[in-house]
PDB file of C-alpha atoms in Angstrom:
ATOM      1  CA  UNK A   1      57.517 -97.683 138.021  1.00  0.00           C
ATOM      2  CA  UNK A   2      55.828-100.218 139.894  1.00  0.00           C
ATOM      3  CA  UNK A   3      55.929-103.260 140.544  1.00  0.00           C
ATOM      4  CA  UNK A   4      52.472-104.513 139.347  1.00  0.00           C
ATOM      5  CA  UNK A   5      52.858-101.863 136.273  1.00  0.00           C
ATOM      6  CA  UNK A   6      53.413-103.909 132.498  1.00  0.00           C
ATOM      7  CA  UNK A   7      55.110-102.639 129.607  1.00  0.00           C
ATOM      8  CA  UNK A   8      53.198-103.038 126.342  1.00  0.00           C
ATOM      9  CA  UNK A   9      55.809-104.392 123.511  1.00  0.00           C
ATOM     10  CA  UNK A  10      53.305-105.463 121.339  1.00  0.00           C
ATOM     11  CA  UNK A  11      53.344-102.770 118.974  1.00  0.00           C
ATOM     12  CA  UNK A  12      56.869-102.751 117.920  1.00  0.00           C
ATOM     13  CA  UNK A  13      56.179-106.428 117.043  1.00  0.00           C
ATOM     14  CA  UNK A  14      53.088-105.892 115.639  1.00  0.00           C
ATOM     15  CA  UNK A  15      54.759-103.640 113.302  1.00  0.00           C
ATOM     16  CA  UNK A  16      57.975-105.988 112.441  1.00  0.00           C
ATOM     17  CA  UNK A  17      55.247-108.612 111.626  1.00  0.00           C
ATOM     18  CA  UNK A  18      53.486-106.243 109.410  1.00  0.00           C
ATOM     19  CA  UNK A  19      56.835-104.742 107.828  1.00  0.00           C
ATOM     20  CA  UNK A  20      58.274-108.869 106.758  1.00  0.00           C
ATOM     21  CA  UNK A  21      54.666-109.731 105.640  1.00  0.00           C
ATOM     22  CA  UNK A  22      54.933-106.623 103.069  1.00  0.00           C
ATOM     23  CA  UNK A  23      58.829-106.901 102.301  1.00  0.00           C
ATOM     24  CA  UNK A  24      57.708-111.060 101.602  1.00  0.00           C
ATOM     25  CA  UNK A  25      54.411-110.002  99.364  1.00  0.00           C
ATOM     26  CA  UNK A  26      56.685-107.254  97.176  1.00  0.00           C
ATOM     27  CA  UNK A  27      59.445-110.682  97.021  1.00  0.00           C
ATOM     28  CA  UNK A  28      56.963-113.004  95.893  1.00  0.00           C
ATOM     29  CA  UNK A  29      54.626-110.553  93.415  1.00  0.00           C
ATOM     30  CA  UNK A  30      58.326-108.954  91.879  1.00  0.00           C
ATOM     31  CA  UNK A  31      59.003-112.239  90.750  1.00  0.00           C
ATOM     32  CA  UNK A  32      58.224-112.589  87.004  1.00  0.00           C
ATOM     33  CA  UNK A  33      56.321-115.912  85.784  1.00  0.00           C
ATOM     34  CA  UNK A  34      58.779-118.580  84.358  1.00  0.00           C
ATOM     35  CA  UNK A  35      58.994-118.773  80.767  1.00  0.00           C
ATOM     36  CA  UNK A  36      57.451-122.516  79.540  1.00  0.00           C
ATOM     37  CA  UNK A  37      59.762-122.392  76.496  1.00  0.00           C
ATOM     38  CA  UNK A  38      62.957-121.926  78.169  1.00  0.00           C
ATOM     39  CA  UNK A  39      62.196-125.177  80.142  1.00  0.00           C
ATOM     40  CA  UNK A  40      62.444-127.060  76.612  1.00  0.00           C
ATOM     41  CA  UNK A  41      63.866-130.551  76.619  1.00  0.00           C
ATOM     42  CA  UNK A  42      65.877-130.579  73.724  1.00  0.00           C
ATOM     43  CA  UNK A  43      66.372-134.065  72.585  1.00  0.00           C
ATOM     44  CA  UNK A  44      69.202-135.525  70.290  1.00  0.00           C
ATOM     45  CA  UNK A  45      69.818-133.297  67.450  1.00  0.00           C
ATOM     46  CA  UNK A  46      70.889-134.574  64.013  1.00  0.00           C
ATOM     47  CA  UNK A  47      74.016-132.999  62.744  1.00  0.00           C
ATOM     48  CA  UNK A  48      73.905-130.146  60.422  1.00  0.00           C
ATOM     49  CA  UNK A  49      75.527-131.634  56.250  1.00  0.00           C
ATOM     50  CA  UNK A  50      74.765-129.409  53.636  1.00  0.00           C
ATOM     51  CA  UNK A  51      75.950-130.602  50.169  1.00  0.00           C
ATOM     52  CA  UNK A  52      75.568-128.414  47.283  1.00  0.00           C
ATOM     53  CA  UNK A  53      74.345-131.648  45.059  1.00  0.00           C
ATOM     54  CA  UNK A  54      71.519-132.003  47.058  1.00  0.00           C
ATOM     55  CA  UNK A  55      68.340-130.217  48.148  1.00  0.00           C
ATOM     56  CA  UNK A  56      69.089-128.160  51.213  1.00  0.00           C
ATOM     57  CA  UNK A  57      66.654-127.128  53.835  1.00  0.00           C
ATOM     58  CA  UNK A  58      66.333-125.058  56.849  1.00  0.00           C
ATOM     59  CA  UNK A  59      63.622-123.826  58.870  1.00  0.00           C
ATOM     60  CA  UNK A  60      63.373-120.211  60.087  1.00  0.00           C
ATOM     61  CA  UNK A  61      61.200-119.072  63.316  1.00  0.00           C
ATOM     62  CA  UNK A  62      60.070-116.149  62.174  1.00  0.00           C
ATOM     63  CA  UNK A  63      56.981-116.172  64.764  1.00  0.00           C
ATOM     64  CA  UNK A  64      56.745-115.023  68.673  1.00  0.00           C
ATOM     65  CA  UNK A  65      56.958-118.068  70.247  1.00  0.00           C
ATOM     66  CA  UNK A  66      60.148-120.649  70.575  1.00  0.00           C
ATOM     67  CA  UNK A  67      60.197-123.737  68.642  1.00  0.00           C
ATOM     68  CA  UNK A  68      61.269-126.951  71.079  1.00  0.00           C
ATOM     69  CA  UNK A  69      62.536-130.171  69.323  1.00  0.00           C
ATOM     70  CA  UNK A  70      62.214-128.979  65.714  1.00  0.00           C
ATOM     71  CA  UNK A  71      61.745-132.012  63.097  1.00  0.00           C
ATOM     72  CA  UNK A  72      61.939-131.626  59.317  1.00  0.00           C
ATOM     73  CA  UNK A  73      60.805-135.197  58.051  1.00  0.00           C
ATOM     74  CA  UNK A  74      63.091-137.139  60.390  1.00  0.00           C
ATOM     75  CA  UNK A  75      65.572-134.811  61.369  1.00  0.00           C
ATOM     76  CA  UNK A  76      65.534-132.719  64.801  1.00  0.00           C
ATOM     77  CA  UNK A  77      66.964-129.336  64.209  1.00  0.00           C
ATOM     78  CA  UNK A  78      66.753-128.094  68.185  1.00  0.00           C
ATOM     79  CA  UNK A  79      65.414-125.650  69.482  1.00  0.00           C
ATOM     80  CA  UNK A  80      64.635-122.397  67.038  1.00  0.00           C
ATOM     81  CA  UNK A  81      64.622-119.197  68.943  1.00  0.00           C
ATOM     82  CA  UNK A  82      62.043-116.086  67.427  1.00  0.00           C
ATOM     83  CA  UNK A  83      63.396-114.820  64.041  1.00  0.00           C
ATOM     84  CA  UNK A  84      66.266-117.668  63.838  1.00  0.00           C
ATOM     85  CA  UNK A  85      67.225-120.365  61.485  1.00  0.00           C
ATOM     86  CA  UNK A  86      67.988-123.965  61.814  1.00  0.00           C
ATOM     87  CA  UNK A  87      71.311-125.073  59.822  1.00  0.00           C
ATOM     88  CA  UNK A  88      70.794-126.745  56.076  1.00  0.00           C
ATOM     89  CA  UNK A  89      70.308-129.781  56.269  1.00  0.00           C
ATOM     90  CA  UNK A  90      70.840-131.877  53.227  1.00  0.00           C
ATOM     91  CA  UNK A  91      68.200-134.354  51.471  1.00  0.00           C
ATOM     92  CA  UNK A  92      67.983-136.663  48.235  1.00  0.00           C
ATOM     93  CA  UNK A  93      64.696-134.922  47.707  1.00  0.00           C
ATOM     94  CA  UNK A  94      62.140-131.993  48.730  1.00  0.00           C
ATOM     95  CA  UNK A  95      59.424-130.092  47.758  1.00  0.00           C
ATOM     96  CA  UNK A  96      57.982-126.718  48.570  1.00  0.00           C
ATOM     97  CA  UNK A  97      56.485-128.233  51.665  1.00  0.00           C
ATOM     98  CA  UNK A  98      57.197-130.708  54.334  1.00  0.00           C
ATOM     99  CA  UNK A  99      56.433-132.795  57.281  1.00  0.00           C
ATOM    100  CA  UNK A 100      57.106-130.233  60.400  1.00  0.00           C
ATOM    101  CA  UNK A 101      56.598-131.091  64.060  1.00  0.00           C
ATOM    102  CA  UNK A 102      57.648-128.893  67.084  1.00  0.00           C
ATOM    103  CA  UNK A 103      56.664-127.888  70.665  1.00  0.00           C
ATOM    104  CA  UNK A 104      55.268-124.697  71.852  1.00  0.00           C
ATOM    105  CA  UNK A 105      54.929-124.312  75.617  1.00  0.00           C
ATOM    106  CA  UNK A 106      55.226-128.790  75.805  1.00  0.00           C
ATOM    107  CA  UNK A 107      52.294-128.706  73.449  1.00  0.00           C
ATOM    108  CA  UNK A 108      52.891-130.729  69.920  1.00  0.00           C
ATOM    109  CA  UNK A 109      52.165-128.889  66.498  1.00  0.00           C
ATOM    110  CA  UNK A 110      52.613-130.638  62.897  1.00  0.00           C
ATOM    111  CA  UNK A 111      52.341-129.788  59.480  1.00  0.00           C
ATOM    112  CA  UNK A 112      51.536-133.071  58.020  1.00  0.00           C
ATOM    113  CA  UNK A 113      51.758-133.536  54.353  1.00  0.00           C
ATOM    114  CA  UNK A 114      48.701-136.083  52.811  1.00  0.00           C
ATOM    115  CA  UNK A 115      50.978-136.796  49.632  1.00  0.00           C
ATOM    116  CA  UNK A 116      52.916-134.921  46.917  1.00  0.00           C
ATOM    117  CA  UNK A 117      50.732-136.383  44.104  1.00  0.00           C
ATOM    118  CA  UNK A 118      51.070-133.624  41.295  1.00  0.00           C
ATOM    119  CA  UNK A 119      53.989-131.575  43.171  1.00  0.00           C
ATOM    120  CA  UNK A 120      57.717-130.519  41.274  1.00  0.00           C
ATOM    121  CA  UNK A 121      60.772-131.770  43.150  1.00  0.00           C
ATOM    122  CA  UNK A 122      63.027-129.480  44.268  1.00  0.00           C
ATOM    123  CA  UNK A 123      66.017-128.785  41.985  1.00  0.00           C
ATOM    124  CA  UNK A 124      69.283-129.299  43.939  1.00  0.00           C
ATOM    125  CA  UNK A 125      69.929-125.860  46.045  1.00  0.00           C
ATOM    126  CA  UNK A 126      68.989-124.271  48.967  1.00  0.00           C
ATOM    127  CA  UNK A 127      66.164-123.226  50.536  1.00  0.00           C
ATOM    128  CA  UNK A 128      63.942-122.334  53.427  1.00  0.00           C
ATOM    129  CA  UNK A 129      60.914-123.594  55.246  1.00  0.00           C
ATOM    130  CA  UNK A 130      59.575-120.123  57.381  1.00  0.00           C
ATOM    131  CA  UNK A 131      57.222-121.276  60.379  1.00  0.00           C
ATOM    132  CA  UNK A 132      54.493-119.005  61.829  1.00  0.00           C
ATOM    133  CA  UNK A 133      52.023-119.609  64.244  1.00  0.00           C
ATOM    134  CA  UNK A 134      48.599-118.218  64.237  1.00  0.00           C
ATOM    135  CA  UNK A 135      46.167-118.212  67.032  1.00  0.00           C
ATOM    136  CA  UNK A 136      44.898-121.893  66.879  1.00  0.00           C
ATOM    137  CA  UNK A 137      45.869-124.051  69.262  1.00  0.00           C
ATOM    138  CA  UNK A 138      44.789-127.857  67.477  1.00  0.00           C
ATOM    139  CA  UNK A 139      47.707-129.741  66.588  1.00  0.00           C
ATOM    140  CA  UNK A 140      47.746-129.190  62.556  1.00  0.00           C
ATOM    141  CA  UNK A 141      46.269-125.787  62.381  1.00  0.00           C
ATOM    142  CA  UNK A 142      48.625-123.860  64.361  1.00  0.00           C
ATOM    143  CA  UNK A 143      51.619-123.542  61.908  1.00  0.00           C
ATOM    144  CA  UNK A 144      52.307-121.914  58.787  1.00  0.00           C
ATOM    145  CA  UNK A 145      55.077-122.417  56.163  1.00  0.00           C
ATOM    146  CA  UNK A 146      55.822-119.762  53.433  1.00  0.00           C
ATOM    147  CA  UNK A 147      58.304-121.192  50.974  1.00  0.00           C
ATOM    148  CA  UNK A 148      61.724-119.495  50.160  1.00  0.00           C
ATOM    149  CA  UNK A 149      64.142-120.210  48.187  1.00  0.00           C
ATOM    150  CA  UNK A 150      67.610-119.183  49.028  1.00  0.00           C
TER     151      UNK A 150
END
């Protein structure tokens, strides 16, 4: 070899470079997107008291989506996973429907009663407030509740 004679090296560097550029694109693409709902803040959750001489409610998830910082009136019931139920909780009074607020995705969604001019108290018992979203996303349009009684 002589003296004045270079080795080229650049091509097994050109092809490292090339290899750790692909190996960090398939690293960053394979990751999947966080889930929004998992990163609920649940705040302080009133304690579950059912009491047969009383009206008993719970609410059941039965849509796609997870419910963050359920309240019933002025209760917090958590957070409701898809197709789960919230413990009884146990009031003086109720009726076939009810104040409801919850987050989906850090966004705020309420069923918001006007009055209960006309309505029939509930009898003591239990029963069951199911929550479904539809594809609305203003604050009092997005949620269903079906009555049930247990």
């Amino acid at each position: 070899m002589k003296a004045s004679q270079t080795i080229n090296n650049s091509k097994p560097k050109t092809y490292l470079s090339i290899i750790t550029l692909f190996i960090t694109f398939l690293f960053i693409t394979s990751c999947s997107k966080k889930d929004d709902s998992n990163n609920c803040i649940e705040h302080t959750i009133s304690e579950c008291n059912e009491d047969s001489t009383k009206v008993n409610i719970r609410i059941t998830n039965i849509s796609d989506n997870v419910f963050c910082n359920v309240v019933l009136r002025d209760v917090n019931c958590g957070i409701i996973e898809q197709n789960q139920s919230s413990c009884y909780r146990a009031f003086e009074s109720g009726y076939n429907y009810s104040f409801v607020e919850l987050e989906i995705d850090g966004n705020t969604y309420t069923i918001q009663p006007i009055d209960f001019v006309g309505e029939t108290p509930l009898e003591n018992g239990y029963y069951t407030y199911q929550i479904n979203t539809n594809d609305s996303n203003q604050q009092y349009e997005k949620l269903t509740l079906t009555f049930v009684e247990d």
